[in-house]
Amino acid sequence: MLPIAQGELVQLFRNRAVLVTSLLMPVAVAAFFIGYRDVFATIGSLGYVAAVLVFTIAAFSLYATTVTTLAARRQNLFLKRLRSTAASDATILAGLVLPISAIALVQVGLILGVFAAVGGGPADAVLLVPAILATFVMMLALGVATAGVTNSPEHAQVTALPLSLGVIAVASWVGITGTESLAPLKRALPGGAATELVVDAWNGGAPLTDSLLLLVPTLAWVVVAVAIASRMFRWEPRT
Amino acid sequence: MSTNTVIDVDGLDVTYGDFRAVKDLSFQVEQGELYALLGTNGAGKTSTLEVVEGHREATSGTVRVLGSSPRDRSAVRPRVGIMLQESGFSADLTVAESTRLVGRLTGREDSVERVLGLVDLTHHADTRVGQLSGGEKRRLDFATAVYGSPELLFLDEPTTGLDIQSRDSLWATVQQLREEGTTVVLTTHYLEEAQQRADRIGLMHRGTFRRQGTVSELTRALPAAIQFSLPPDAPAPPTGSVAQADRSYAIETFELQRDLKQLLDWADAHRIELDGLSAAPTRLDDVFRAIGADSITS
């Protein structure tokens, strides 16, 4: 897996278009939200700002980059090349997404660190960890699934958009309006329960048992996303 | 199946929806052989090759490669080198990085410098693959296939796009590997390459073998041809000669040497000079054309 990950990292840093999408764009969006945190805090809360930061990185750095990368590697038959070696499918896939995932995790750590430094830290940092990890695994799996219906990196700009914007919209809806109304619907949407977890972890005040219960729909979405990915992903280009 | 059988295909079927691309195909490849799998367009050889390489699952039938299922990558691939028909390298990695990556994933030991030297790409080691010519990409593909000297080597259209020096160099490396015991499975559209290099050939048409055997076994199915012209005052030509235009004649024969001698004896006896005399044994191209025209059936 590590040789594939190493090769992927090299390719990532040599491809300016991917670099801008996966590194610069989420950082720019995060800088905007952190800069105007007081405005957004009045609309929702600081927890809402934290949730939007998490989902912006998950949507662009992780999800969209995964879709683009896998579609590109399949289109130029790089996946077939890797599959002509002794590496298993799981090893190949893990090697391809490892650098993207690692970069996204470092990004979220740094950006939330800056946000905590300028706006005040989370009330429960421990609760943040499973919320972020579950969100990232879900988005990664959905990225693999979306790559299955994406023919080329150019096509990824279309196929990755609905879910990227969709999860940020869900995070904003849940983060701004809370779950006093329509709680079952909001928690059943992809990222809905995870957003509530991040908000609770950042703002504090929610009973721990309530927060732990939110892990159930959050992890359920992880399972669903992995199941969809295993059904939809294609190794070979359509002929 | 003998103990030396490297590839054993028995009753292979590959279907795509209602279309049966490969029909009940059976063949073996023995250790050290160079086996050429040839076919007309759409004959099913790519599907067959993909199953044998482990890239595609058989619809039915059994396929064993080096004693294991070709789908069992961890068991088979460390012993197998595959040169794909299309490169499949990342344009953003260099030649050395690509070779190192694929080489490490084969599970075999070798040096990047050695295999790049074999294909004369050492001077391009730090060049990105995207900047290579088509022929250079084929050479890179070959370099990764022979990394670590595999026991079994698949060559899918290996010389397409290569200049003559690169072709000679590639075949010299293949010959060296064969001397070390490597088994080779070749597909190519250059029939003269198969005719010169293959120990046995399987000729596919419409999903199945129409002929399988050595070059001489395959060409024995069609007659050789003797052609000549006679002067206007010459007597009637020997029996078996078929008149063409302008007093030209052709003899189709399965006994080329005997019939050619008879013709020359006849000409000598009548003191006749045979103009434009040519005698050509049956070539693989002729067999291939006959199969394509459905004049040879399995």
Coordinates of C-alpha atoms in Angstrom, one line a residue:
Chain A
M1 CA 0.0 0.0 0.0
L2 CA 2.8 2.5 0.9
P3 CA 4.4 2.5 -2.6
I4 CA 1.0 3.3 -4.1
A5 CA 0.4 6.0 -1.5
Q6 CA 3.9 7.5 -2.1
G7 CA 3.3 7.6 -5.8
E8 CA -0.1 9.2 -5.3
L9 CA 1.3 11.9 -3.1
V10 CA 3.9 12.7 -5.7
Q11 CA 1.2 12.9 -8.4
L12 CA -1.0 15.1 -6.2
F13 CA 1.7 17.7 -5.7
R14 CA 2.6 17.7 -9.4
N15 CA -1.0 18.3 -10.5
R16 CA -1.8 22.0 -10.0
A17 CA -5.6 21.6 -10.7
V18 CA -6.0 18.9 -8.0
L19 CA -3.8 20.8 -5.6
V20 CA -5.9 24.0 -5.9
T21 CA -9.2 22.0 -5.4
S22 CA -7.9 19.9 -2.5
L23 CA -5.7 22.3 -0.7
L24 CA -6.2 25.9 -1.5
M25 CA -10.0 26.1 -2.1
P26 CA -11.0 24.6 1.3
V27 CA -8.4 26.8 3.1
A28 CA -9.8 29.9 1.4
V29 CA -13.3 29.0 2.4
A30 CA -12.2 28.2 5.9
A31 CA -10.4 31.5 6.2
F32 CA -13.6 33.3 5.1
F33 CA -15.7 31.5 7.8
I34 CA -13.1 32.0 10.5
G35 CA -12.7 35.7 9.5
Y36 CA -16.5 36.3 9.8
R37 CA -17.0 33.9 12.7
D38 CA -18.8 36.5 14.8
V39 CA -21.4 37.1 12.0
F40 CA -21.9 33.3 11.6
A41 CA -22.0 32.8 15.3
T42 CA -25.0 35.2 15.6
I43 CA -26.8 33.2 12.8
G44 CA -26.0 29.9 14.4
S45 CA -23.2 29.4 16.9
L46 CA -19.4 28.9 17.0
G47 CA -20.3 25.1 16.9
Y48 CA -22.0 25.8 13.6
V49 CA -18.9 27.4 12.2
A50 CA -16.8 24.4 13.3
A51 CA -19.3 22.0 11.6
V52 CA -19.2 24.0 8.3
L53 CA -15.4 24.0 8.4
V54 CA -15.4 20.2 8.9
F55 CA -17.9 19.6 6.1
T56 CA -16.1 22.0 3.7
I57 CA -12.9 20.1 4.1
A58 CA -14.7 16.7 3.9
A59 CA -16.6 17.8 0.8
F60 CA -13.8 19.4 -1.2
S61 CA -10.5 18.1 0.1
L62 CA -11.7 14.6 0.6
Y63 CA -14.8 13.8 -1.3
A64 CA -14.3 15.8 -4.6
T65 CA -10.6 15.0 -4.7
T66 CA -11.3 11.2 -4.2
V67 CA -13.8 11.3 -7.1
T68 CA -11.5 13.2 -9.4
T69 CA -8.5 11.1 -8.6
L70 CA -10.1 7.7 -9.0
A71 CA -11.8 8.7 -12.2
A72 CA -8.5 9.9 -13.6
R73 CA -6.7 6.8 -12.6
R74 CA -9.3 4.6 -14.1
Q75 CA -9.5 6.6 -17.3
N76 CA -5.8 6.4 -18.0
L77 CA -5.8 2.7 -17.1
F78 CA -3.5 3.3 -14.1
L79 CA -5.9 1.2 -12.0
K80 CA -5.6 -1.7 -14.5
R81 CA -1.8 -1.3 -14.4
L82 CA -1.9 -1.6 -10.6
R83 CA -4.2 -4.6 -10.8
S84 CA -1.7 -6.3 -13.1
T85 CA 0.6 -6.6 -10.0
A86 CA 0.3 -8.7 -6.9
A87 CA -1.4 -5.9 -4.9
S88 CA -5.0 -6.7 -3.9
D89 CA -8.0 -4.4 -4.7
A90 CA -8.2 -3.3 -1.1
T91 CA -4.5 -2.5 -1.0
I92 CA -4.7 -0.5 -4.2
L93 CA -7.8 1.5 -3.1
A94 CA -6.3 2.2 0.3
G95 CA -3.0 3.3 -1.2
L96 CA -4.8 5.7 -3.6
V97 CA -6.9 7.4 -1.0
L98 CA -4.4 7.4 1.9
P99 CA -2.6 10.6 0.9
I100 CA -5.9 12.4 0.2
S101 CA -7.3 11.3 3.6
A102 CA -4.1 12.2 5.4
I103 CA -4.0 15.7 3.9
A104 CA -7.7 16.3 4.7
L105 CA -7.1 15.2 8.4
V106 CA -4.1 17.5 8.7
Q107 CA -6.1 20.3 7.2
V108 CA -9.1 19.9 9.5
G109 CA -6.7 19.7 12.5
L110 CA -4.9 22.8 11.5
I111 CA -8.0 24.8 10.6
L112 CA -9.9 23.9 13.7
G113 CA -6.8 24.6 15.7
V114 CA -6.6 28.1 14.2
F115 CA -10.4 28.5 14.8
A116 CA -10.0 27.4 18.4
A117 CA -7.1 29.8 18.9
V118 CA -9.0 32.9 17.6
G119 CA -12.5 32.0 18.6
G120 CA -12.2 29.8 21.6
G121 CA -11.8 26.0 21.7
P122 CA -14.3 23.2 21.8
A123 CA -16.1 22.3 25.1
D124 CA -15.6 18.5 24.4
A125 CA -12.6 17.9 22.1
V126 CA -12.9 14.1 22.7
L127 CA -16.4 14.0 21.2
L128 CA -15.1 15.9 18.1
V129 CA -12.8 13.0 17.2
P130 CA -15.4 10.3 16.4
A131 CA -17.7 12.9 14.7
I132 CA -14.9 14.0 12.4
L133 CA -13.6 10.5 11.7
A134 CA -17.1 9.1 11.0
T135 CA -17.8 12.1 8.6
F136 CA -14.5 11.5 6.8
V137 CA -15.0 7.8 6.4
M138 CA -18.6 8.4 5.1
M139 CA -17.4 11.1 2.6
L140 CA -14.5 8.9 1.5
A141 CA -16.8 6.0 0.8
L142 CA -19.3 8.2 -1.0
G143 CA -16.3 9.5 -3.1
V144 CA -15.4 6.0 -4.1
A145 CA -19.1 5.4 -5.0
T146 CA -19.4 8.6 -7.0
A147 CA -16.2 7.7 -8.9
G148 CA -18.1 4.6 -10.1
V149 CA -20.4 6.9 -12.2
T150 CA -17.7 9.4 -13.2
N151 CA -16.0 8.8 -16.5
S152 CA -13.2 11.4 -16.3
P153 CA -11.7 14.1 -14.1
E154 CA -13.7 16.7 -16.1
H155 CA -16.9 14.7 -15.5
A156 CA -16.1 14.8 -11.7
Q157 CA -16.8 18.5 -11.7
V158 CA -20.4 17.6 -12.4
T159 CA -20.9 14.4 -10.5
A160 CA -19.2 15.5 -7.3
L161 CA -21.1 18.8 -7.1
P162 CA -24.5 17.7 -5.8
L163 CA -23.2 15.8 -2.8
S164 CA -20.5 18.3 -2.0
L165 CA -23.0 21.2 -1.8
G166 CA -25.7 18.8 -0.3
V167 CA -23.7 17.9 2.8
I168 CA -22.7 21.6 3.4
A169 CA -26.3 22.5 3.0
V170 CA -27.3 19.9 5.5
A171 CA -24.6 21.0 7.9
S172 CA -25.8 24.6 7.6
W173 CA -29.5 23.7 8.0
V174 CA -28.8 21.6 11.1
G175 CA -26.2 24.0 12.5
I176 CA -28.4 27.1 12.1
T177 CA -31.8 25.8 12.9
G178 CA -30.9 23.1 15.4
T179 CA -32.9 20.0 16.0
E180 CA -35.7 21.3 18.0
S181 CA -37.9 20.8 15.0
L182 CA -37.8 18.0 12.4
A183 CA -35.1 16.2 14.4
P184 CA -35.7 12.7 12.9
L185 CA -35.4 14.0 9.3
K186 CA -32.3 16.2 10.1
R187 CA -30.6 13.4 11.8
A188 CA -31.4 10.9 9.1
L189 CA -29.8 13.1 6.3
P190 CA -26.2 12.4 5.4
G191 CA -24.1 14.4 7.8
G192 CA -27.0 15.6 9.8
A193 CA -26.3 13.7 13.0
A194 CA -22.6 14.3 12.6
T195 CA -23.2 18.1 12.4
E196 CA -25.2 18.0 15.6
L197 CA -22.3 16.1 17.2
V198 CA -19.8 18.7 16.1
V199 CA -22.0 21.5 17.3
D200 CA -22.6 19.9 20.7
A201 CA -18.9 19.1 21.1
W202 CA -17.9 22.7 20.3
N203 CA -20.6 24.5 22.2
G204 CA -21.0 22.1 25.1
G205 CA -24.1 21.9 27.3
A206 CA -25.6 18.7 25.7
P207 CA -25.9 15.6 27.9
L208 CA -23.2 13.0 27.0
T209 CA -25.9 10.3 26.5
D210 CA -27.7 12.4 23.9
S211 CA -24.5 13.0 22.1
L212 CA -23.5 9.3 22.1
L213 CA -27.0 8.5 20.7
L214 CA -26.1 10.7 17.7
L215 CA -23.3 8.3 16.9
V216 CA -25.9 5.7 15.9
P217 CA -27.2 7.5 12.7
T218 CA -23.7 8.9 12.1
L219 CA -22.2 5.4 12.0
A220 CA -25.2 4.0 10.1
W221 CA -24.3 6.5 7.3
V222 CA -20.8 5.2 7.3
V223 CA -22.1 1.6 6.8
V224 CA -24.5 2.7 4.1
A225 CA -21.8 4.7 2.3
V226 CA -19.4 1.8 2.4
A227 CA -22.1 -0.6 1.0
I228 CA -22.9 1.9 -1.8
A229 CA -19.2 2.2 -2.6
S230 CA -18.7 -1.5 -2.8
R231 CA -21.6 -1.8 -5.3
M232 CA -21.0 1.2 -7.4
F233 CA -17.2 1.4 -7.8
R234 CA -15.8 0.3 -11.2
W235 CA -12.2 -0.6 -11.9
E236 CA -12.4 -0.6 -15.7
P237 CA -13.5 2.2 -17.9
R238 CA -16.8 1.7 -19.8
T239 CA -16.2 0.4 -23.3
Chain B
M1 CA -2.3 -31.7 -17.3
S2 CA 1.4 -32.5 -17.2
T3 CA 3.7 -31.2 -14.4
N4 CA 5.2 -28.8 -16.8
T5 CA 1.9 -27.2 -17.7
V6 CA 2.0 -23.5 -16.9
I7 CA -1.4 -22.5 -18.3
D8 CA -4.3 -24.9 -18.4
V9 CA -7.6 -23.6 -19.9
D10 CA -10.5 -26.1 -20.0
G11 CA -13.9 -25.3 -21.5
L12 CA -13.6 -21.5 -21.2
D13 CA -16.7 -19.5 -21.9
V14 CA -16.9 -15.7 -21.7
T15 CA -20.2 -14.0 -22.3
Y16 CA -21.3 -10.3 -22.3
G17 CA -25.0 -10.3 -21.9
D18 CA -26.3 -12.5 -24.8
F19 CA -23.1 -12.3 -26.7
R20 CA -20.8 -15.3 -26.3
A21 CA -17.3 -13.9 -27.0
V22 CA -15.4 -17.1 -26.1
K23 CA -16.9 -20.5 -26.7
D24 CA -15.7 -23.7 -25.0
L25 CA -12.0 -22.9 -25.4
S26 CA -9.4 -25.3 -24.2
F27 CA -5.6 -25.2 -24.5
Q28 CA -2.4 -25.7 -22.5
V29 CA 0.9 -23.8 -22.5
E30 CA 3.9 -25.8 -21.4
Q31 CA 6.9 -24.5 -19.4
G32 CA 9.4 -22.7 -21.5
E33 CA 7.1 -22.4 -24.6
L34 CA 6.4 -19.2 -26.5
Y35 CA 2.7 -19.6 -27.3
A36 CA 1.1 -17.1 -29.7
L37 CA -2.6 -16.4 -29.3
L38 CA -3.7 -14.9 -32.6
G39 CA -7.1 -14.1 -34.0
T40 CA -9.2 -12.0 -36.4
N41 CA -10.7 -8.8 -35.0
G42 CA -13.4 -9.7 -32.4
A43 CA -12.2 -13.3 -32.3
G44 CA -12.2 -13.3 -28.5
K45 CA -8.5 -13.3 -27.9
T46 CA -8.5 -10.2 -25.7
S47 CA -11.3 -11.7 -23.5
T48 CA -9.3 -15.0 -23.3
L49 CA -6.1 -13.2 -22.4
E50 CA -7.9 -11.1 -19.8
V51 CA -9.2 -14.2 -18.1
V52 CA -5.9 -16.0 -18.2
E53 CA -4.1 -12.9 -16.9
G54 CA -6.7 -12.7 -14.1
H55 CA -8.2 -9.4 -15.1
R56 CA -11.6 -10.9 -15.9
E57 CA -13.7 -13.7 -14.4
A58 CA -14.6 -16.6 -16.7
T59 CA -18.3 -17.1 -17.3
S60 CA -17.7 -20.9 -17.1
G61 CA -14.8 -23.3 -17.5
T62 CA -11.6 -23.6 -15.5
V63 CA -8.4 -21.7 -15.9
R64 CA -5.2 -22.5 -13.9
V65 CA -2.1 -20.5 -14.2
L66 CA 1.1 -21.9 -12.5
G67 CA -1.2 -24.2 -10.6
S68 CA -3.5 -21.5 -9.1
S69 CA -6.5 -19.5 -10.1
P70 CA -5.3 -16.5 -12.0
R71 CA -7.7 -14.4 -9.8
D72 CA -5.5 -15.3 -6.8
R73 CA -3.2 -12.4 -7.3
S74 CA -1.0 -12.9 -4.2
A75 CA -0.2 -16.5 -5.4
V76 CA 0.2 -15.9 -9.2
R77 CA 1.4 -12.3 -9.8
P78 CA 4.7 -12.5 -8.1
R79 CA 5.6 -15.1 -10.8
V80 CA 4.0 -13.3 -13.7
G81 CA 4.9 -10.3 -15.8
I82 CA 2.2 -8.6 -17.8
M83 CA 2.8 -6.1 -20.7
L84 CA -0.6 -4.6 -21.3
Q85 CA -1.9 -3.5 -24.7
E86 CA -2.2 0.1 -23.4
S87 CA 0.3 1.7 -21.1
G88 CA -1.7 2.7 -18.1
F89 CA 1.1 4.8 -16.5
S90 CA 0.5 8.1 -14.8
A91 CA 1.7 11.0 -16.9
D92 CA 2.9 12.9 -13.7
L93 CA 5.3 10.2 -12.5
T94 CA 8.8 9.8 -14.0
V95 CA 10.0 6.7 -15.8
A96 CA 12.1 5.6 -12.8
E97 CA 9.2 6.3 -10.3
S98 CA 6.8 4.3 -12.5
T99 CA 9.1 1.4 -12.9
R100 CA 9.9 1.4 -9.1
L101 CA 6.2 1.6 -8.2
V102 CA 5.1 -1.3 -10.5
G103 CA 8.2 -3.3 -9.8
R104 CA 7.7 -3.1 -6.0
L105 CA 4.1 -4.2 -6.4
T106 CA 5.0 -7.3 -8.4
G107 CA 6.7 -8.8 -5.3
R108 CA 9.9 -9.5 -7.3
E109 CA 13.4 -8.2 -6.6
D110 CA 15.2 -6.3 -9.3
S111 CA 16.9 -3.0 -9.9
V112 CA 15.2 -0.1 -11.8
E113 CA 18.5 0.8 -13.5
R114 CA 18.9 -2.8 -14.8
V115 CA 15.4 -3.0 -16.4
L116 CA 15.6 0.5 -17.8
G117 CA 18.9 -0.4 -19.3
L118 CA 17.3 -3.4 -21.0
V119 CA 14.9 -1.1 -22.9
D120 CA 17.4 1.8 -23.4
L121 CA 15.4 4.2 -21.2
T122 CA 18.2 4.9 -18.6
H123 CA 18.7 8.4 -20.1
H124 CA 14.9 9.1 -19.6
A125 CA 14.8 7.9 -16.0
D126 CA 13.9 11.3 -14.7
T127 CA 11.5 12.2 -17.6
R128 CA 7.8 12.3 -16.8
V129 CA 5.9 9.5 -18.6
G130 CA 3.6 12.2 -20.1
Q131 CA 6.6 13.4 -22.1
L132 CA 7.5 10.1 -23.6
S133 CA 6.7 9.0 -27.2
G134 CA 4.3 6.1 -27.9
G135 CA 7.2 3.8 -28.6
E136 CA 9.1 4.8 -25.4
K137 CA 5.9 4.1 -23.4
R138 CA 5.8 0.6 -24.9
R139 CA 9.4 0.1 -23.8
L140 CA 8.6 1.3 -20.3
D141 CA 5.7 -1.2 -20.3
F142 CA 8.0 -4.0 -21.3
A143 CA 10.5 -2.9 -18.6
T144 CA 7.9 -3.3 -15.9
A145 CA 6.8 -6.6 -17.3
V146 CA 10.2 -8.2 -17.2
Y147 CA 11.1 -6.6 -13.8
G148 CA 12.5 -9.4 -11.6
S149 CA 12.5 -12.0 -14.5
P150 CA 9.1 -13.5 -14.1
E151 CA 8.4 -17.2 -14.8
L152 CA 5.5 -16.4 -17.1
L153 CA 5.4 -13.3 -19.3
F154 CA 2.3 -12.0 -21.1
L155 CA 3.1 -9.8 -24.1
D156 CA 0.0 -8.1 -25.6
E157 CA 0.9 -6.4 -28.9
P158 CA 4.5 -5.8 -27.6
T159 CA 6.1 -4.3 -30.7
T160 CA 3.3 -2.0 -31.8
G161 CA 4.8 1.5 -32.3
L162 CA 8.4 0.3 -31.8
D163 CA 11.2 1.0 -34.3
I164 CA 13.2 -1.9 -35.7
Q165 CA 16.1 -1.5 -33.2
S166 CA 13.7 -1.5 -30.3
R167 CA 11.9 -4.5 -31.7
D168 CA 15.2 -6.4 -32.0
S169 CA 16.2 -5.4 -28.5
L170 CA 12.9 -6.5 -27.1
W171 CA 13.0 -9.9 -28.8
A172 CA 16.6 -10.3 -27.7
T173 CA 15.5 -9.8 -24.0
V174 CA 12.6 -12.2 -24.5
Q175 CA 15.0 -14.8 -25.9
Q176 CA 17.3 -14.3 -23.0
L177 CA 14.4 -14.8 -20.6
R178 CA 13.3 -18.0 -22.5
E179 CA 16.8 -19.4 -22.1
E180 CA 16.4 -18.9 -18.4
G181 CA 13.1 -20.9 -18.5
T182 CA 10.5 -18.1 -18.8
T183 CA 7.2 -19.1 -20.6
V184 CA 5.8 -16.5 -22.9
V185 CA 2.3 -15.9 -24.1
L186 CA 2.2 -13.5 -27.1
T187 CA -0.6 -11.7 -28.9
T188 CA 0.3 -9.7 -32.0
H189 CA -1.0 -8.5 -35.3
Y190 CA 2.5 -8.9 -36.8
L191 CA 2.1 -12.5 -38.1
E192 CA 5.7 -12.7 -39.2
E193 CA 6.8 -12.2 -35.6
A194 CA 4.6 -15.1 -34.5
Q195 CA 5.7 -17.2 -37.4
Q196 CA 9.4 -16.6 -36.5
R197 CA 9.2 -16.8 -32.7
A198 CA 6.3 -19.0 -31.6
D199 CA 6.7 -22.6 -30.7
R200 CA 2.9 -23.1 -31.0
I201 CA 0.1 -20.9 -32.2
G202 CA -3.6 -20.8 -31.4
L203 CA -5.6 -19.2 -34.2
M204 CA -9.0 -17.9 -33.0
H205 CA -12.0 -16.9 -35.0
R206 CA -15.5 -16.2 -33.7
G207 CA -14.7 -17.2 -30.1
T208 CA -13.0 -20.5 -30.7
F209 CA -9.9 -22.1 -32.1
R210 CA -9.9 -22.8 -35.8
R211 CA -6.4 -24.2 -35.7
Q212 CA -3.7 -24.8 -33.1
G213 CA -0.2 -26.2 -33.4
T214 CA 3.3 -25.4 -34.7
V215 CA 3.7 -23.1 -37.7
S216 CA 4.4 -26.1 -40.0
E217 CA 1.3 -27.9 -38.6
L218 CA -0.8 -24.8 -39.3
T219 CA 0.5 -24.1 -42.8
R220 CA 0.1 -27.8 -43.8
A221 CA -3.6 -27.1 -44.0
L222 CA -3.2 -25.0 -47.1
P223 CA -1.3 -25.7 -50.4
A224 CA 1.9 -23.9 -51.3
A225 CA 2.0 -22.2 -54.7
I226 CA 4.3 -22.4 -57.7
Q227 CA 3.9 -19.7 -60.4
F228 CA 5.5 -19.4 -63.8
S229 CA 5.0 -18.1 -67.4
L230 CA 5.6 -20.0 -70.6
P231 CA 6.8 -18.6 -74.0
P232 CA 4.1 -18.6 -76.8
D233 CA 5.5 -21.6 -78.6
A234 CA 5.8 -23.8 -75.5
P235 CA 3.9 -27.2 -75.3
A236 CA 1.1 -27.7 -72.8
P237 CA 2.3 -27.4 -69.2
P238 CA 2.5 -30.3 -66.8
T239 CA -0.7 -31.8 -65.3
G240 CA -1.9 -29.7 -62.3
S241 CA -1.0 -26.4 -63.8
V242 CA -3.9 -23.9 -63.8
A243 CA -3.8 -21.3 -66.5
Q244 CA -3.9 -17.6 -65.5
A245 CA -3.8 -14.6 -67.7
D246 CA -1.1 -14.0 -70.3
R247 CA 0.2 -17.6 -70.5
S248 CA 0.9 -17.5 -66.7
Y249 CA 0.3 -20.7 -64.7
A250 CA -0.1 -21.6 -61.1
I251 CA 0.3 -25.0 -59.4
E252 CA -1.2 -25.4 -55.9
T253 CA 0.5 -28.3 -54.1
F254 CA 1.0 -29.9 -50.7
E255 CA 4.2 -31.4 -52.0
L256 CA 6.2 -28.3 -53.0
Q257 CA 9.6 -29.9 -53.3
R258 CA 8.4 -32.9 -55.4
D259 CA 6.2 -30.8 -57.7
L260 CA 8.8 -28.1 -58.2
K261 CA 11.3 -30.7 -59.2
Q262 CA 8.8 -32.2 -61.7
L263 CA 8.2 -28.8 -63.2
L264 CA 11.9 -28.1 -63.5
D265 CA 12.5 -31.5 -65.1
W266 CA 9.7 -30.9 -67.5
A267 CA 11.1 -27.5 -68.5
D268 CA 14.6 -29.0 -68.8
A269 CA 13.3 -31.8 -71.0
H270 CA 11.5 -29.4 -73.3
R271 CA 14.4 -26.8 -73.2
I272 CA 12.0 -24.1 -72.0
E273 CA 12.9 -21.2 -69.8
L274 CA 10.2 -20.6 -67.1
D275 CA 9.7 -16.8 -66.8
G276 CA 8.9 -15.3 -63.4
L277 CA 9.3 -18.7 -61.7
S278 CA 8.4 -18.5 -58.0
A279 CA 7.7 -21.2 -55.4
A280 CA 6.4 -20.0 -52.0
P281 CA 5.6 -22.2 -49.0
T282 CA 2.3 -21.5 -47.3
R283 CA 2.6 -18.6 -44.9
L284 CA 0.8 -17.9 -41.7
D285 CA -0.9 -14.9 -43.4
D286 CA -2.5 -17.4 -45.9
V287 CA -3.9 -19.5 -43.1
F288 CA -5.1 -16.4 -41.3
R289 CA -6.8 -15.1 -44.4
A290 CA -8.5 -18.5 -45.0
I291 CA -9.7 -18.5 -41.4
G292 CA -11.0 -15.0 -41.8
A293 CA -12.9 -16.0 -44.9
D294 CA -14.3 -19.0 -43.1
S295 CA -12.6 -21.4 -45.6
I296 CA -11.0 -23.2 -42.7
T297 CA -13.2 -24.4 -39.9
S298 CA -12.3 -26.0 -36.6

